[in-house]
XYZ file of C-alpha atoms in Angstrom:
178
model
C -2.544 -227.845 11.362
C -5.033 -228.017 8.471
C -3.933 -229.773 5.308
C -2.470 -227.426 2.703
C -0.572 -228.043 -0.515
C 0.251 -226.526 -3.873
C -2.435 -227.623 -6.334
C -1.186 -225.487 -9.223
C 2.171 -223.765 -9.693
C 2.302 -220.941 -7.179
C -1.218 -221.611 -5.863
C -1.639 -223.283 -2.491
C -4.973 -224.507 -1.210
C -6.163 -225.542 2.223
C -5.167 -224.109 5.546
C -5.574 -220.337 5.571
C -5.333 -219.995 1.774
C -8.299 -218.631 -0.191
C -10.822 -220.984 -1.725
C -9.777 -222.367 -5.134
C -12.701 -221.971 -7.541
C -12.978 -224.362 -10.486
C -15.467 -223.233 -13.139
C -17.048 -226.206 -14.897
C -17.300 -225.370 -18.581
C -17.592 -229.019 -19.556
C -19.040 -229.136 -23.056
C -21.279 -226.095 -22.704
C -19.244 -224.516 -25.526
C -21.335 -226.662 -27.895
C -18.265 -227.607 -29.910
C -17.328 -224.020 -30.776
C -13.757 -222.966 -29.982
C -14.510 -219.237 -29.859
C -17.417 -219.846 -27.485
C -15.070 -221.873 -25.279
C -12.577 -218.993 -25.232
C -15.320 -216.522 -24.335
C -16.370 -218.818 -21.512
C -12.787 -219.029 -20.219
C -12.635 -215.240 -20.291
C -15.997 -214.964 -18.492
C -15.064 -217.340 -15.688
C -11.777 -215.476 -15.231
C -13.703 -212.187 -14.976
C -16.034 -213.787 -12.417
C -13.074 -214.665 -10.188
C -12.601 -218.366 -10.899
C -9.094 -219.773 -10.509
C -9.426 -222.559 -13.068
C -11.472 -223.293 -16.198
C -12.368 -226.987 -16.451
C -13.461 -228.932 -19.498
C -14.278 -232.598 -20.177
C -12.096 -234.726 -22.445
C -13.073 -237.988 -24.148
C -11.484 -240.125 -26.810
C -14.844 -241.285 -28.104
C -13.724 -244.474 -29.844
C -12.106 -245.596 -26.585
C -14.981 -244.591 -24.349
C -17.915 -245.911 -26.361
C -18.577 -249.030 -28.402
C -19.078 -248.781 -32.143
C -22.724 -249.736 -31.606
C -23.229 -246.902 -29.113
C -21.653 -244.358 -31.462
C -23.765 -245.527 -34.419
C -27.113 -245.536 -32.632
C -29.647 -242.960 -33.827
C -29.754 -239.806 -31.756
C -32.924 -237.863 -32.375
C -32.985 -235.431 -29.466
C -34.002 -231.908 -30.427
C -30.617 -230.873 -28.980
C -28.622 -233.316 -31.120
C -25.667 -232.142 -33.186
C -25.908 -235.161 -35.503
C -28.028 -238.079 -36.659
C -26.118 -240.568 -34.504
C -24.804 -240.391 -30.962
C -21.272 -240.507 -32.388
C -21.897 -237.528 -34.705
C -23.371 -235.623 -31.784
C -20.429 -236.368 -29.470
C -17.824 -235.689 -32.194
C -19.344 -232.242 -32.708
C -18.883 -231.453 -29.017
C -15.384 -232.900 -28.607
C -12.366 -230.693 -29.274
C -9.266 -232.023 -31.025
C -5.920 -232.224 -29.255
C -4.773 -229.104 -31.097
C -7.894 -227.239 -29.987
C -7.229 -228.263 -26.381
C -3.693 -226.923 -26.723
C -5.094 -223.654 -28.075
C -7.533 -223.354 -25.168
C -4.757 -224.053 -22.686
C -2.568 -221.368 -24.300
C -5.446 -218.902 -24.174
C -6.139 -219.633 -20.502
C -2.474 -219.145 -19.650
C -2.398 -215.915 -21.659
C -5.243 -214.403 -19.624
C -3.995 -215.783 -16.298
C -6.317 -218.639 -15.379
C -5.459 -222.293 -14.808
C -6.791 -224.865 -17.278
C -7.687 -228.505 -16.689
C -10.199 -231.158 -17.699
C -11.825 -234.307 -16.425
C -10.603 -237.260 -18.462
C -13.378 -239.725 -19.230
C -11.146 -242.575 -20.425
C -7.563 -243.850 -20.241
C -6.512 -242.254 -23.522
C -7.710 -238.868 -22.277
C -5.700 -239.313 -19.070
C -2.611 -239.845 -21.239
C -3.403 -236.804 -23.389
C -4.038 -234.507 -20.420
C -0.788 -235.707 -18.866
C 1.001 -234.857 -22.134
C -0.773 -231.486 -22.122
C 0.688 -231.001 -18.637
C -2.480 -229.870 -16.909
C -1.673 -228.833 -13.329
C -3.996 -231.472 -11.836
C -6.580 -234.042 -12.833
C -10.129 -233.352 -11.769
C -11.613 -236.806 -11.314
C -15.261 -236.893 -12.325
C -17.672 -238.025 -9.622
C -18.690 -240.894 -11.899
C -15.128 -242.237 -11.591
C -14.836 -241.889 -7.808
C -14.971 -245.684 -7.419
C -13.293 -246.593 -10.727
C -10.162 -247.903 -9.048
C -8.173 -248.818 -12.205
C -8.822 -245.291 -13.514
C -7.840 -243.722 -10.182
C -4.649 -245.789 -10.143
C -3.784 -244.613 -13.660
C -4.324 -240.950 -12.815
C -2.343 -241.305 -9.581
C 0.605 -242.818 -11.500
C 0.792 -239.673 -13.617
C 2.008 -237.816 -10.525
C 0.074 -234.588 -10.901
C 0.167 -232.042 -8.094
C -2.052 -232.515 -5.140
C -3.958 -235.642 -6.035
C -2.144 -237.824 -3.513
C -2.786 -235.188 -0.845
C -6.463 -235.084 -1.783
C -6.656 -238.874 -1.491
C -4.873 -238.671 1.868
C -7.372 -236.072 3.069
C -10.296 -238.278 1.970
C -8.760 -241.184 3.894
C -8.270 -238.935 6.928
C -11.860 -237.688 6.697
C -13.127 -241.251 6.386
C -11.136 -242.248 9.463
C -12.481 -239.292 11.402
C -16.049 -240.159 10.437
C -15.569 -243.809 11.337
C -14.254 -242.763 14.749
C -17.284 -240.542 15.341
C -19.938 -241.981 17.616
C -22.577 -239.794 16.003
C -22.217 -241.256 12.498
C -24.105 -238.319 11.023
C -21.774 -237.547 8.122
C -21.101 -239.983 5.303
C -18.615 -239.930 2.415
């Protein structure tokens, strides 16, 4: 029987269940809360099941030197990299507002946490699951921290990756790689 489990309250994935579509909003809202809400509404209208953002606690993710370095890109929202990133990053209260809005219109809400403090905040926010960024796929301390938070599905996803790896290792063809 194919793996299936409840990823979000009342929403099973795997097996014969419909595909679960996560719309990556990331920071495409350009730091504007109303734009973020419009994007949540749009992805809901397009049939997505979940709107996903990216969460960073900048002072924990970057060094002071990195945040103070000049940032002169034509797309910059500030004179330094820190000013630019701060413009794009929502506050905890703004994340709560976005989560409320998503719930109000009937779409799940989550985010990729880019540092330990963001994992703690998203856990406090009670997102239905953590979406681990590809960049953290081999960040084992980070993965251990997210797994300890006990969100739905993540242990099953890790089990399925282990099962897939085992299946691929057993294959004589060796065509597929994880």
